[in-house]
GROMACS .gro file of C-alpha atoms in nm:
model
  476
    1MET     CA    1   1.586   1.543  -2.100
    2GLN     CA    2   1.516   1.209  -2.265
    3GLN     CA    3   1.150   1.112  -2.272
    4ARG     CA    4   1.062   0.811  -2.062
    5GLU     CA    5   0.848   0.515  -2.162
    6GLN     CA    6   0.533   0.586  -2.363
    7ILE     CA    7   0.239   0.449  -2.164
    8SER     CA    8  -0.116   0.400  -2.293
    9VAL     CA    9  -0.437   0.373  -2.096
   10PHE     CA   10  -0.432   0.003  -2.190
   11ASP     CA   11  -0.091  -0.036  -2.027
   12MET     CA   12  -0.216   0.100  -1.696
   13PHE     CA   13  -0.541  -0.099  -1.714
   14LYS     CA   14  -0.480  -0.461  -1.814
   15ILE     CA   15  -0.731  -0.744  -1.803
   16GLY     CA   16  -0.596  -1.050  -1.626
   17ILE     CA   17  -0.638  -1.302  -1.347
   18GLY     CA   18  -0.562  -1.249  -0.978
   19PRO     CA   19  -0.420  -1.240  -0.726
   20SER     CA   20  -0.117  -1.026  -0.824
   21SER     CA   21  -0.017  -0.827  -1.130
   22SER     CA   22   0.353  -0.850  -1.047
   23HIS     CA   23   0.353  -1.208  -0.915
   24THR     CA   24   0.078  -1.363  -1.130
   25LEU     CA   25   0.009  -1.163  -1.446
   26GLY     CA   26   0.373  -1.057  -1.501
   27PRO     CA   27   0.520  -1.410  -1.470
   28TRP     CA   28   0.237  -1.542  -1.687
   29ARG     CA   29   0.332  -1.290  -1.958
   30ALA     CA   30   0.700  -1.371  -1.912
   31ALA     CA   31   0.630  -1.741  -1.970
   32GLN     CA   32   0.438  -1.655  -2.285
   33GLN     CA   33   0.726  -1.440  -2.406
   34PHE     CA   34   0.971  -1.724  -2.347
   35VAL     CA   35   0.756  -1.962  -2.552
   36GLU     CA   36   0.754  -1.702  -2.832
   37LEU     CA   37   1.133  -1.677  -2.805
   38LEU     CA   38   1.159  -2.053  -2.852
   39LYS     CA   39   0.936  -2.030  -3.158
   40GLN     CA   40   1.142  -1.746  -3.305
   41LYS     CA   41   1.455  -1.959  -3.265
   42SER     CA   42   1.276  -2.264  -3.416
   43ALA     CA   43   1.363  -2.438  -3.090
   44LEU     CA   44   1.017  -2.530  -2.962
   45PRO     CA   45   1.005  -2.876  -3.133
   46LEU     CA   46   1.348  -2.957  -2.989
   47VAL     CA   47   1.273  -2.887  -2.623
   48VAL     CA   48   1.307  -3.188  -2.394
   49GLN     CA   49   1.314  -3.015  -2.056
   50ILE     CA   50   1.223  -2.679  -1.902
   51LYS     CA   51   1.352  -2.536  -1.575
   52ILE     CA   52   1.221  -2.220  -1.409
   53LEU     CA   53   1.419  -2.028  -1.146
   54LEU     CA   54   1.232  -1.778  -0.927
   55TYR     CA   55   1.432  -1.511  -0.744
   56GLY     CA   56   1.371  -1.250  -0.472
   57SER     CA   57   1.012  -1.155  -0.400
   58LEU     CA   58   0.884  -1.394  -0.667
   59ALA     CA   59   1.041  -1.677  -0.468
   60LYS     CA   60   0.947  -1.558  -0.119
   61THR     CA   61   0.578  -1.490  -0.184
   62GLY     CA   62   0.534  -1.671  -0.514
   63ARG     CA   63   0.325  -1.962  -0.388
   64GLY     CA   64   0.083  -1.731  -0.206
   65HIS     CA   65   0.049  -1.520  -0.518
   66GLY     CA   66   0.010  -1.813  -0.756
   67THR     CA   67   0.335  -1.744  -0.943
   68ASP     CA   68   0.393  -2.113  -1.009
   69ILE     CA   69   0.039  -2.156  -1.139
   70ALA     CA   70   0.067  -1.853  -1.367
   71ILE     CA   71   0.396  -1.972  -1.516
   72LEU     CA   72   0.262  -2.319  -1.592
   73LEU     CA   73  -0.042  -2.171  -1.764
   74GLY     CA   74   0.174  -1.929  -1.960
   75LEU     CA   75   0.409  -2.205  -2.073
   76SER     CA   76   0.104  -2.408  -2.176
   77GLY     CA   77  -0.002  -2.138  -2.421
   78ASP     CA   78  -0.299  -2.009  -2.220
   79ASP     CA   79  -0.375  -1.636  -2.206
   80PRO     CA   80  -0.483  -1.452  -1.887
   81VAL     CA   81  -0.734  -1.237  -2.074
   82THR     CA   82  -0.932  -1.530  -2.213
   83PHE     CA   83  -0.851  -1.838  -2.004
   84GLU     CA   84  -1.156  -1.955  -1.808
   85VAL     CA   85  -1.079  -1.905  -1.440
   86ASP     CA   86  -1.296  -2.202  -1.341
   87LYS     CA   87  -1.056  -2.435  -1.526
   88ILE     CA   88  -0.735  -2.328  -1.349
   89ASP     CA   89  -0.743  -2.591  -1.075
   90ALA     CA   90  -0.813  -2.877  -1.314
   91LYS     CA   91  -0.540  -2.768  -1.556
   92ILE     CA   92  -0.274  -2.742  -1.284
   93ALA     CA   93  -0.384  -3.070  -1.125
   94ASP     CA   94  -0.347  -3.245  -1.460
   95ILE     CA   95   0.009  -3.115  -1.506
   96ASN     CA   96   0.108  -3.221  -1.155
   97GLN     CA   97  -0.052  -3.564  -1.180
   98THR     CA   98   0.062  -3.660  -1.531
   99HIS     CA   99   0.398  -3.481  -1.510
  100LYS     CA  100   0.334  -3.364  -1.866
  101LEU     CA  101   0.337  -3.006  -1.995
  102GLN     CA  102   0.206  -2.904  -2.337
  103LEU     CA  103   0.465  -2.635  -2.412
  104GLY     CA  104   0.298  -2.360  -2.610
  105GLY     CA  105   0.004  -2.596  -2.648
  106GLU     CA  106   0.213  -2.778  -2.910
  107LYS     CA  107   0.506  -2.976  -2.771
  108GLU     CA  108   0.457  -3.227  -2.489
  109ILE     CA  109   0.746  -3.253  -2.246
  110SER     CA  110   0.798  -3.420  -1.910
  111PHE     CA  111   0.763  -3.176  -1.623
  112PHE     CA  112   0.809  -3.241  -1.251
  113THR     CA  113   0.704  -2.928  -1.064
  114ASP     CA  114   0.914  -2.992  -0.752
  115ASP     CA  115   1.230  -3.042  -0.957
  116ASP     CA  116   1.173  -2.810  -1.253
  117LEU     CA  117   1.019  -2.502  -1.088
  118LEU     CA  118   1.257  -2.377  -0.820
  119PHE     CA  119   1.198  -2.111  -0.554
  120LEU     CA  120   1.540  -1.960  -0.479
  121PHE     CA  121   1.446  -1.789  -0.153
  122ALA     CA  122   1.797  -1.667  -0.070
  123GLU     CA  123   1.887  -1.532  -0.414
  124SER     CA  124   1.801  -1.201  -0.581
  125LEU     CA  125   1.902  -1.036  -0.907
  126PRO     CA  126   2.015  -0.673  -0.901
  127PHE     CA  127   1.780  -0.514  -1.156
  128HIS     CA  128   1.450  -0.588  -0.977
  129PRO     CA  129   1.329  -0.813  -0.691
  130ASN     CA  130   1.078  -0.989  -0.918
  131ALA     CA  131   1.297  -1.201  -1.144
  132VAL     CA  132   1.243  -1.530  -1.324
  133THR     CA  133   1.482  -1.726  -1.546
  134PHE     CA  134   1.360  -1.984  -1.797
  135GLN     CA  135   1.596  -2.255  -1.923
  136ALA     CA  136   1.500  -2.479  -2.215
  137PHE     CA  137   1.722  -2.780  -2.283
  138LEU     CA  138   1.709  -2.905  -2.640
  139SER     CA  139   1.752  -3.247  -2.800
  140ASN     CA  140   2.063  -3.125  -2.987
  141GLU     CA  141   2.233  -3.074  -2.649
  142THR     CA  142   2.210  -2.695  -2.663
  143ALA     CA  143   1.996  -2.467  -2.446
  144VAL     CA  144   1.795  -2.146  -2.467
  145SER     CA  145   1.781  -1.927  -2.157
  146ALA     CA  146   1.622  -1.590  -2.078
  147THR     CA  147   1.558  -1.383  -1.766
  148TYR     CA  148   1.254  -1.161  -1.722
  149TYR     CA  149   1.164  -0.901  -1.460
  150SER     CA  150   0.805  -0.842  -1.353
  151ILE     CA  151   0.828  -0.474  -1.265
  152GLY     CA  152   0.471  -0.414  -1.143
  153GLY     CA  153   0.126  -0.375  -1.293
  154GLY     CA  154   0.180  -0.665  -1.531
  155PHE     CA  155   0.471  -0.491  -1.705
  156VAL     CA  156   0.754  -0.727  -1.800
  157VAL     CA  157   1.110  -0.646  -1.906
  158LYS     CA  158   1.345  -0.900  -2.064
  159GLU     CA  159   1.703  -0.876  -1.944
  160GLY     CA  160   1.906  -0.673  -2.188
  161GLU     CA  161   1.607  -0.494  -2.340
  162GLN     CA  162   1.453  -0.152  -2.285
  163THR     CA  163   1.156  -0.110  -2.051
  164GLY     CA  164   0.926   0.013  -2.327
  165GLN     CA  165   0.806  -0.270  -2.546
  166LYS     CA  166   0.557  -0.087  -2.767
  167THR     CA  167   0.642   0.074  -3.097
  168GLU     CA  168   0.734   0.437  -3.037
  169VAL     CA  169   0.485   0.687  -3.183
  170ASP     CA  170   0.478   1.064  -3.219
  171LEU     CA  171   0.258   1.173  -2.931
  172PRO     CA  172   0.103   1.519  -2.976
  173PHE     CA  173   0.147   1.579  -2.602
  174PRO     CA  174   0.453   1.395  -2.465
  175ILE     CA  175   0.424   1.370  -2.086
  176ASP     CA  176   0.670   1.249  -1.825
  177THR     CA  177   0.567   1.460  -1.526
  178ALA     CA  178   0.266   1.636  -1.380
  179GLY     CA  179   0.435   1.960  -1.486
  180ASP     CA  180   0.435   1.840  -1.847
  181LEU     CA  181   0.068   1.750  -1.823
  182LEU     CA  182  -0.026   2.087  -1.674
  183HIS     CA  183   0.177   2.263  -1.946
  184TRP     CA  184  -0.025   2.100  -2.224
  185CYS     CA  185  -0.354   2.165  -2.044
  186ARG     CA  186  -0.269   2.534  -2.010
  187LYS     CA  187  -0.146   2.564  -2.367
  188THR     CA  188  -0.448   2.395  -2.525
  189GLY     CA  189  -0.724   2.452  -2.271
  190LEU     CA  190  -0.799   2.079  -2.281
  191LYS     CA  191  -0.906   1.878  -1.980
  192ILE     CA  192  -0.669   1.604  -1.869
  193SER     CA  193  -0.895   1.334  -2.012
  194GLU     CA  194  -0.898   1.518  -2.346
  195VAL     CA  195  -0.519   1.533  -2.355
  196VAL     CA  196  -0.512   1.158  -2.289
  197LEU     CA  197  -0.752   1.090  -2.576
  198GLU     CA  198  -0.541   1.294  -2.821
  199ASN     CA  199  -0.234   1.089  -2.724
  200GLU     CA  200  -0.423   0.760  -2.752
  201LEU     CA  201  -0.517   0.849  -3.111
  202ALA     CA  202  -0.149   0.818  -3.202
  203TRP     CA  203  -0.186   0.442  -3.141
  204ARG     CA  204  -0.538   0.362  -3.262
  205SER     CA  205  -0.869   0.510  -3.376
  206GLU     CA  206  -1.101   0.694  -3.141
  207LYS     CA  207  -1.364   0.421  -3.172
  208GLU     CA  208  -1.111   0.149  -3.087
  209THR     CA  209  -0.994   0.351  -2.788
  210ARG     CA  210  -1.342   0.422  -2.653
  211ASP     CA  211  -1.459   0.065  -2.710
  212GLY     CA  212  -1.146  -0.067  -2.538
  213VAL     CA  213  -1.194   0.154  -2.234
  214LEU     CA  214  -1.559   0.053  -2.207
  215ASN     CA  215  -1.449  -0.310  -2.219
  216ILE     CA  216  -1.210  -0.237  -1.931
  217PHE     CA  217  -1.504  -0.093  -1.739
  218LYS     CA  218  -1.716  -0.397  -1.828
  219VAL     CA  219  -1.459  -0.631  -1.672
  220MET     CA  220  -1.440  -0.410  -1.361
  221GLN     CA  221  -1.818  -0.404  -1.339
  222GLU     CA  222  -1.855  -0.780  -1.378
  223CYS     CA  223  -1.582  -0.843  -1.123
  224MET     CA  224  -1.746  -0.617  -0.866
  225TYR     CA  225  -2.094  -0.756  -0.926
  226ARG     CA  226  -1.965  -1.112  -0.897
  227GLY     CA  227  -1.776  -1.028  -0.580
  228CYS     CA  228  -2.087  -0.875  -0.424
  229HIS     CA  229  -2.278  -1.198  -0.483
  230THR     CA  230  -2.023  -1.466  -0.386
  231SER     CA  231  -1.978  -1.594  -0.032
  232GLY     CA  232  -1.748  -1.845   0.134
  233ASN     CA  233  -1.381  -1.842   0.233
  234LEU     CA  234  -1.088  -1.723   0.025
  235PRO     CA  235  -0.838  -1.986  -0.096
  236GLY     CA  236  -0.485  -2.010   0.038
  237GLY     CA  237  -0.519  -2.149   0.390
  238LEU     CA  238  -0.585  -1.836   0.597
  239ASN     CA  239  -0.960  -1.914   0.596
  240VAL     CA  240  -1.047  -1.547   0.546
  241ALA     CA  241  -1.423  -1.511   0.503
  242ARG     CA  242  -1.554  -1.312   0.208
  243ARG     CA  243  -1.749  -1.011   0.338
  244ALA     CA  244  -1.876  -0.820   0.035
  245SER     CA  245  -2.174  -1.046  -0.034
  246ALA     CA  246  -2.315  -1.026   0.318
  247LEU     CA  247  -2.252  -0.650   0.332
  248ASN     CA  248  -2.421  -0.598  -0.005
  249LYS     CA  249  -2.727  -0.793   0.109
  250ARG     CA  250  -2.746  -0.605   0.439
  251LEU     CA  251  -2.714  -0.263   0.275
  252LEU     CA  252  -2.987  -0.336   0.017
  253LYS     CA  253  -3.245  -0.399   0.291
  254GLY     CA  254  -3.461  -0.628   0.079
  255HIS     CA  255  -3.445  -0.436  -0.251
  256THR     CA  256  -3.460  -0.678  -0.544
  257TYR     CA  257  -3.285  -0.668  -0.881
  258SER     CA  258  -3.172  -0.905  -1.156
  259ASN     CA  259  -2.876  -0.731  -1.323
  260TYR     CA  260  -2.609  -0.466  -1.275
  261ALA     CA  261  -2.823  -0.167  -1.385
  262GLU     CA  262  -3.107  -0.266  -1.152
  263TRP     CA  263  -2.852  -0.321  -0.875
  264VAL     CA  264  -2.733   0.040  -0.917
  265GLN     CA  265  -3.090   0.163  -0.895
  266ALA     CA  266  -3.151  -0.048  -0.585
  267MET     CA  267  -2.846   0.087  -0.403
  268ARG     CA  268  -2.950   0.446  -0.487
  269GLN     CA  269  -3.277   0.379  -0.309
  270THR     CA  270  -3.089   0.298   0.011
  271GLY     CA  271  -3.014   0.667   0.060
  272ASN     CA  272  -2.731   0.921   0.049
  273GLY     CA  273  -2.640   0.922   0.417
  274PHE     CA  274  -2.269   0.943   0.494
  275GLN     CA  275  -2.251   0.610   0.677
  276ASN     CA  276  -2.449   0.433   0.404
  277ILE     CA  277  -2.223   0.561   0.126
  278LEU     CA  278  -1.913   0.481   0.331
  279ASP     CA  279  -2.035   0.124   0.369
  280TRP     CA  280  -2.110   0.095  -0.001
  281VAL     CA  281  -1.764   0.216  -0.104
  282SER     CA  282  -1.609  -0.040   0.129
  283CYS     CA  283  -1.836  -0.307  -0.015
  284PHE     CA  284  -1.729  -0.223  -0.372
  285ALA     CA  285  -1.359  -0.242  -0.289
  286LEU     CA  286  -1.394  -0.562  -0.085
  287ALA     CA  287  -1.585  -0.729  -0.368
  288VAL     CA  288  -1.316  -0.667  -0.629
  289ASN     CA  289  -1.026  -0.775  -0.412
  290GLU     CA  290  -1.202  -1.082  -0.282
  291GLU     CA  291  -1.243  -1.183  -0.646
  292ASN     CA  292  -0.878  -1.102  -0.706
  293ALA     CA  293  -0.769  -1.318  -0.412
  294SER     CA  294  -0.979  -1.602  -0.556
  295PHE     CA  295  -0.799  -1.610  -0.893
  296GLY     CA  296  -1.086  -1.418  -1.051
  297ARG     CA  297  -1.075  -1.200  -1.360
  298VAL     CA  298  -0.979  -0.843  -1.266
  299VAL     CA  299  -0.827  -0.529  -1.414
  300THR     CA  300  -0.488  -0.406  -1.297
  301ALA     CA  301  -0.561  -0.059  -1.163
  302PRO     CA  302  -0.268  -0.007  -1.168
  303THR     CA  303  -0.197  -0.345  -1.005
  304ASN     CA  304  -0.403  -0.645  -0.896
  305GLY     CA  305  -0.331  -0.594  -0.528
  306ALA     CA  306  -0.480  -0.245  -0.560
  307ALA     CA  307  -0.745  -0.343  -0.815
  308GLY     CA  308  -1.040  -0.247  -0.594
  309VAL     CA  309  -0.969   0.122  -0.533
  310ILE     CA  310  -1.048   0.269  -0.876
  311PRO     CA  311  -1.357   0.051  -0.942
  312ALA     CA  312  -1.488   0.137  -0.595
  313VAL     CA  313  -1.450   0.511  -0.647
  314LEU     CA  314  -1.588   0.483  -1.001
  315GLN     CA  315  -1.888   0.288  -0.871
  316TYR     CA  316  -1.939   0.556  -0.605
  317TYR     CA  317  -1.942   0.814  -0.885
  318ILE     CA  318  -2.187   0.605  -1.089
  319SER     CA  319  -2.421   0.523  -0.804
  320PHE     CA  320  -2.422   0.838  -0.595
  321CYS     CA  321  -2.295   1.121  -0.819
  322ASP     CA  322  -2.496   1.060  -1.138
  323GLY     CA  323  -2.200   0.914  -1.323
  324PHE     CA  324  -2.383   0.629  -1.500
  325ASP     CA  325  -2.292   0.753  -1.848
  326GLU     CA  326  -2.044   0.604  -2.095
  327GLU     CA  327  -1.868   0.933  -2.169
  328LYS     CA  328  -1.827   1.011  -1.799
  329ILE     CA  329  -1.687   0.664  -1.732
  330ILE     CA  330  -1.439   0.702  -2.019
  331ARG     CA  331  -1.326   1.042  -1.884
  332PHE     CA  332  -1.279   0.890  -1.541
  333LEU     CA  333  -1.058   0.608  -1.665
  334PHE     CA  334  -0.859   0.833  -1.902
  335THR     CA  335  -0.772   1.072  -1.619
  336ALA     CA  336  -0.686   0.794  -1.378
  337SER     CA  337  -0.454   0.628  -1.630
  338GLU     CA  338  -0.254   0.946  -1.690
  339VAL     CA  339  -0.184   0.999  -1.322
  340GLY     CA  340  -0.084   0.634  -1.289
  341SER     CA  341   0.159   0.665  -1.579
  342ILE     CA  342   0.325   0.966  -1.414
  343PHE     CA  343   0.392   0.759  -1.103
  344LYS     CA  344   0.524   0.467  -1.306
  345LYS     CA  345   0.761   0.692  -1.500
  346GLY     CA  346   0.883   0.889  -1.200
  347ALA     CA  347   0.877   0.624  -0.928
  348THR     CA  348   0.728   0.273  -0.931
  349ILE     CA  349   0.398   0.086  -0.916
  350SER     CA  350   0.564  -0.229  -0.779
  351ALA     CA  351   0.524  -0.319  -0.412
  352ALA     CA  352   0.839  -0.529  -0.442
  353MET     CA  353   1.023  -0.205  -0.522
  354GLY     CA  354   0.832   0.051  -0.319
  355GLY     CA  355   0.604  -0.114  -0.067
  356CYS     CA  356   0.227  -0.076  -0.066
  357GLN     CA  357   0.254   0.301  -0.118
  358ALA     CA  358   0.339   0.209  -0.477
  359GLU     CA  359   0.016   0.016  -0.520
  360ILE     CA  360  -0.264   0.138  -0.291
  361GLY     CA  361  -0.110   0.485  -0.278
  362VAL     CA  362  -0.088   0.518  -0.656
  363SER     CA  363  -0.435   0.373  -0.711
  364SER     CA  364  -0.579   0.618  -0.457
  365ALA     CA  365  -0.408   0.909  -0.634
  366MET     CA  366  -0.540   0.787  -0.970
  367ALA     CA  367  -0.894   0.756  -0.836
  368ALA     CA  368  -0.883   1.095  -0.665
  369ALA     CA  369  -0.769   1.265  -0.985
  370ALA     CA  370  -1.036   1.094  -1.193
  371LEU     CA  371  -1.319   1.174  -0.954
  372THR     CA  372  -1.208   1.536  -0.924
  373GLU     CA  373  -1.217   1.591  -1.300
  374CYS     CA  374  -1.553   1.420  -1.333
  375LEU     CA  375  -1.700   1.636  -1.053
  376GLY     CA  376  -1.594   1.954  -1.233
  377GLY     CA  377  -1.254   2.025  -1.082
  378SER     CA  378  -0.996   2.226  -1.273
  379GLN     CA  379  -0.682   2.062  -1.410
  380ARG     CA  380  -0.483   2.195  -1.114
  381GLN     CA  381  -0.741   2.069  -0.866
  382VAL     CA  382  -0.719   1.727  -1.032
  383LEU     CA  383  -0.344   1.715  -0.976
  384MET     CA  384  -0.389   1.852  -0.626
  385ALA     CA  385  -0.631   1.569  -0.541
  386ALA     CA  386  -0.381   1.311  -0.667
  387GLU     CA  387  -0.108   1.469  -0.454
  388ILE     CA  388  -0.324   1.472  -0.142
  389ALA     CA  389  -0.417   1.107  -0.183
  390MET     CA  390  -0.057   0.992  -0.225
  391GLU     CA  391   0.081   1.221   0.044
  392HIS     CA  392  -0.117   1.027   0.302
  393HIS     CA  393  -0.002   0.687   0.180
  394LEU     CA  394   0.370   0.766   0.188
  395GLY     CA  395   0.569   0.496   0.363
  396LEU     CA  396   0.294   0.236   0.351
  397THR     CA  397   0.463  -0.105   0.366
  398CYS     CA  398   0.376  -0.428   0.187
  399ASP     CA  399   0.365  -0.710   0.442
  400PRO     CA  400   0.114  -0.973   0.326
  401ILE     CA  401   0.044  -1.246   0.580
  402GLY     CA  402   0.140  -1.583   0.440
  403GLY     CA  403   0.243  -1.419   0.114
  404LEU     CA  404  -0.126  -1.397   0.021
  405VAL     CA  405  -0.301  -1.092  -0.126
  406GLN     CA  406  -0.559  -1.102   0.152
  407VAL     CA  407  -0.450  -0.956   0.486
  408PRO     CA  408  -0.402  -0.660   0.502
  409CYS     CA  409  -0.431  -0.609   0.125
  410ILE     CA  410  -0.808  -0.637   0.079
  411GLU     CA  411  -0.900  -0.390   0.354
  412ARG     CA  412  -0.632  -0.150   0.233
  413ASN     CA  413  -0.831  -0.113  -0.088
  414THR     CA  414  -1.127   0.018   0.111
  415MET     CA  415  -0.898   0.267   0.285
  416GLY     CA  416  -0.746   0.377  -0.046
  417ALA     CA  417  -1.090   0.435  -0.195
  418ILE     CA  418  -1.212   0.639   0.101
  419LYS     CA  419  -0.892   0.847   0.100
  420ALA     CA  420  -0.939   0.912  -0.272
  421ILE     CA  421  -1.289   1.050  -0.218
  422THR     CA  422  -1.167   1.260   0.075
  423ALA     CA  423  -0.879   1.394  -0.134
  424THR     CA  424  -1.125   1.490  -0.407
  425GLN     CA  425  -1.346   1.680  -0.164
  426LEU     CA  426  -1.045   1.862  -0.018
  427ALA     CA  427  -0.917   1.958  -0.363
  428LEU     CA  428  -1.256   2.079  -0.482
  429GLN     CA  429  -1.284   2.302  -0.175
  430SER     CA  430  -0.927   2.433  -0.205
  431ASN     CA  431  -0.735   2.690  -0.406
  432PRO     CA  432  -0.445   2.516  -0.585
  433ASP     CA  433  -0.251   2.845  -0.576
  434LYS     CA  434  -0.203   2.789  -0.205
  435ALA     CA  435  -0.091   2.426  -0.228
  436LYS     CA  436   0.248   2.367  -0.065
  437VAL     CA  437   0.321   2.029  -0.224
  438SER     CA  438   0.306   1.953  -0.596
  439LEU     CA  439   0.223   1.615  -0.747
  440ASP     CA  440   0.574   1.594  -0.893
  441ALA     CA  441   0.721   1.657  -0.548
  442VAL     CA  442   0.517   1.375  -0.397
  443VAL     CA  443   0.616   1.140  -0.682
  444ARG     CA  444   0.984   1.213  -0.605
  445THR     CA  445   0.921   1.167  -0.234
  446MET     CA  446   0.749   0.836  -0.290
  447TRP     CA  447   1.046   0.711  -0.492
  448GLN     CA  448   1.297   0.832  -0.232
  449THR     CA  449   1.092   0.663   0.039
  450ALA     CA  450   1.088   0.343  -0.167
  451LEU     CA  451   1.466   0.346  -0.199
  452ASP     CA  452   1.507   0.396   0.175
  453MET     CA  453   1.250   0.133   0.276
  454ASN     CA  454   1.387  -0.188   0.425
  455SER     CA  455   1.346  -0.482   0.185
  456LYS     CA  456   1.151  -0.682   0.444
  457TYR     CA  457   0.862  -0.438   0.391
  458LYS     CA  458   0.860  -0.483   0.013
  459GLU     CA  459   0.636  -0.783  -0.055
  460THR     CA  460   0.870  -1.040   0.094
  461SER     CA  461   0.657  -1.135   0.397
  462ASP     CA  462   0.974  -1.097   0.604
  463GLY     CA  463   0.845  -0.812   0.820
  464GLY     CA  464   0.544  -0.627   0.958
  465LEU     CA  465   0.212  -0.806   0.994
  466ALA     CA  466   0.350  -1.100   0.800
  467ILE     CA  467   0.571  -1.205   1.094
  468ASN     CA  468   0.356  -1.082   1.382
  469ILE     CA  469   0.038  -1.271   1.306
  470PRO     CA  470   0.063  -1.641   1.396
  471ILE     CA  471  -0.063  -1.859   1.113
  472SER     CA  472  -0.049  -2.220   1.011
  473LEU     CA  473  -0.077  -2.270   0.637
  474PRO     CA  474  -0.124  -2.614   0.483
  475GLU     CA  475   0.182  -2.780   0.331
  476CYS     CA  476   0.220  -2.715  -0.042
   0.00000   0.00000   0.00000
């Protein structure tokens, strides 16, 4: 059997800007890749006009997800990891008002958004619902064109190229399935997080890997903290009120703090009662996804729409299970990333392909696996927890109201986090020998369910809540 794509922890966890990894981060990266293509062909100085064609789900929910904004920023040479989120509105307003685009930050061209960035609502391309074509017309009367597919989690594939874009390396423990992972754990006696680290060393040094993972955690932490201290309404026209800040304040009951570490100590002092912890986990998840919906800086985990589940469960571990330790946090994220990669290889992490089961379901499975290892579960209990979490997300549709990553997306992150913790507890109290369903079986089932799911429930806003909730959005 041919090995599938090699996936690193830094592929599953990418730093970017909300609200969607497939509709914002992916198109942003595609635009950057097209600019690089123009440079490689020495065509950038010759460009006189750019046209962008959005197909399928990118067209139908692109405005709500900020696809147009992301593409303009990507074409301008800005990077989602470093671009200051507070400058997005001003940058886009300048392009729309001046009708000028600094292509790659180097070549100024005329650009009329209404004419040059087209949403082809009735057209789809066969490879994937999230497709975008860039056309550059040159002064020598030739053109450069390329089509890219945003396949979920910020992963981008150029038409005619292989899915894997990294240089292939010799992994000590090649893994495509949960069975492969369990094989290496049994053969070596290593924990899942230890297997992941050994594979990561094929790409970079241990210090680079650990520092990189801690930076991923830092972005998650800052996002959550910011979300727990920001009030107001979310952008987009639905007038959804942010809830995390008020909930955080209510739960703290007057405890004071001035930074993240003191905040953790303050929440610990609120007690370990079931209802209190339940409220805190919901608060963590709400905070991250309210930031995501506000074009904030987030980490795909494995996607932006599901970005709150893993940080919420990790914060639960830190705050209420004595997990505030760098090595424990690294183990958590290593384990989560491996389970996510198994789902990406065997199914999908794209809601446009598989519905919300592919996003919230996968993130819940990732979080359940990570928490189970960190709480002392065996390798088989870790995989069992991941299976339980996904099993109870099977068939979950993606039906965002108004094409926005707000309703029901934000609350679904709280549900995914709670299910992950429940799955962990069930796995830790269970004997894996008696499990009836394997993780590989649930991965196959999720993919089969995705293939059978009607397209109107795959991030198109053509079905479900998206058509049953009356809304009136402002004109674009």
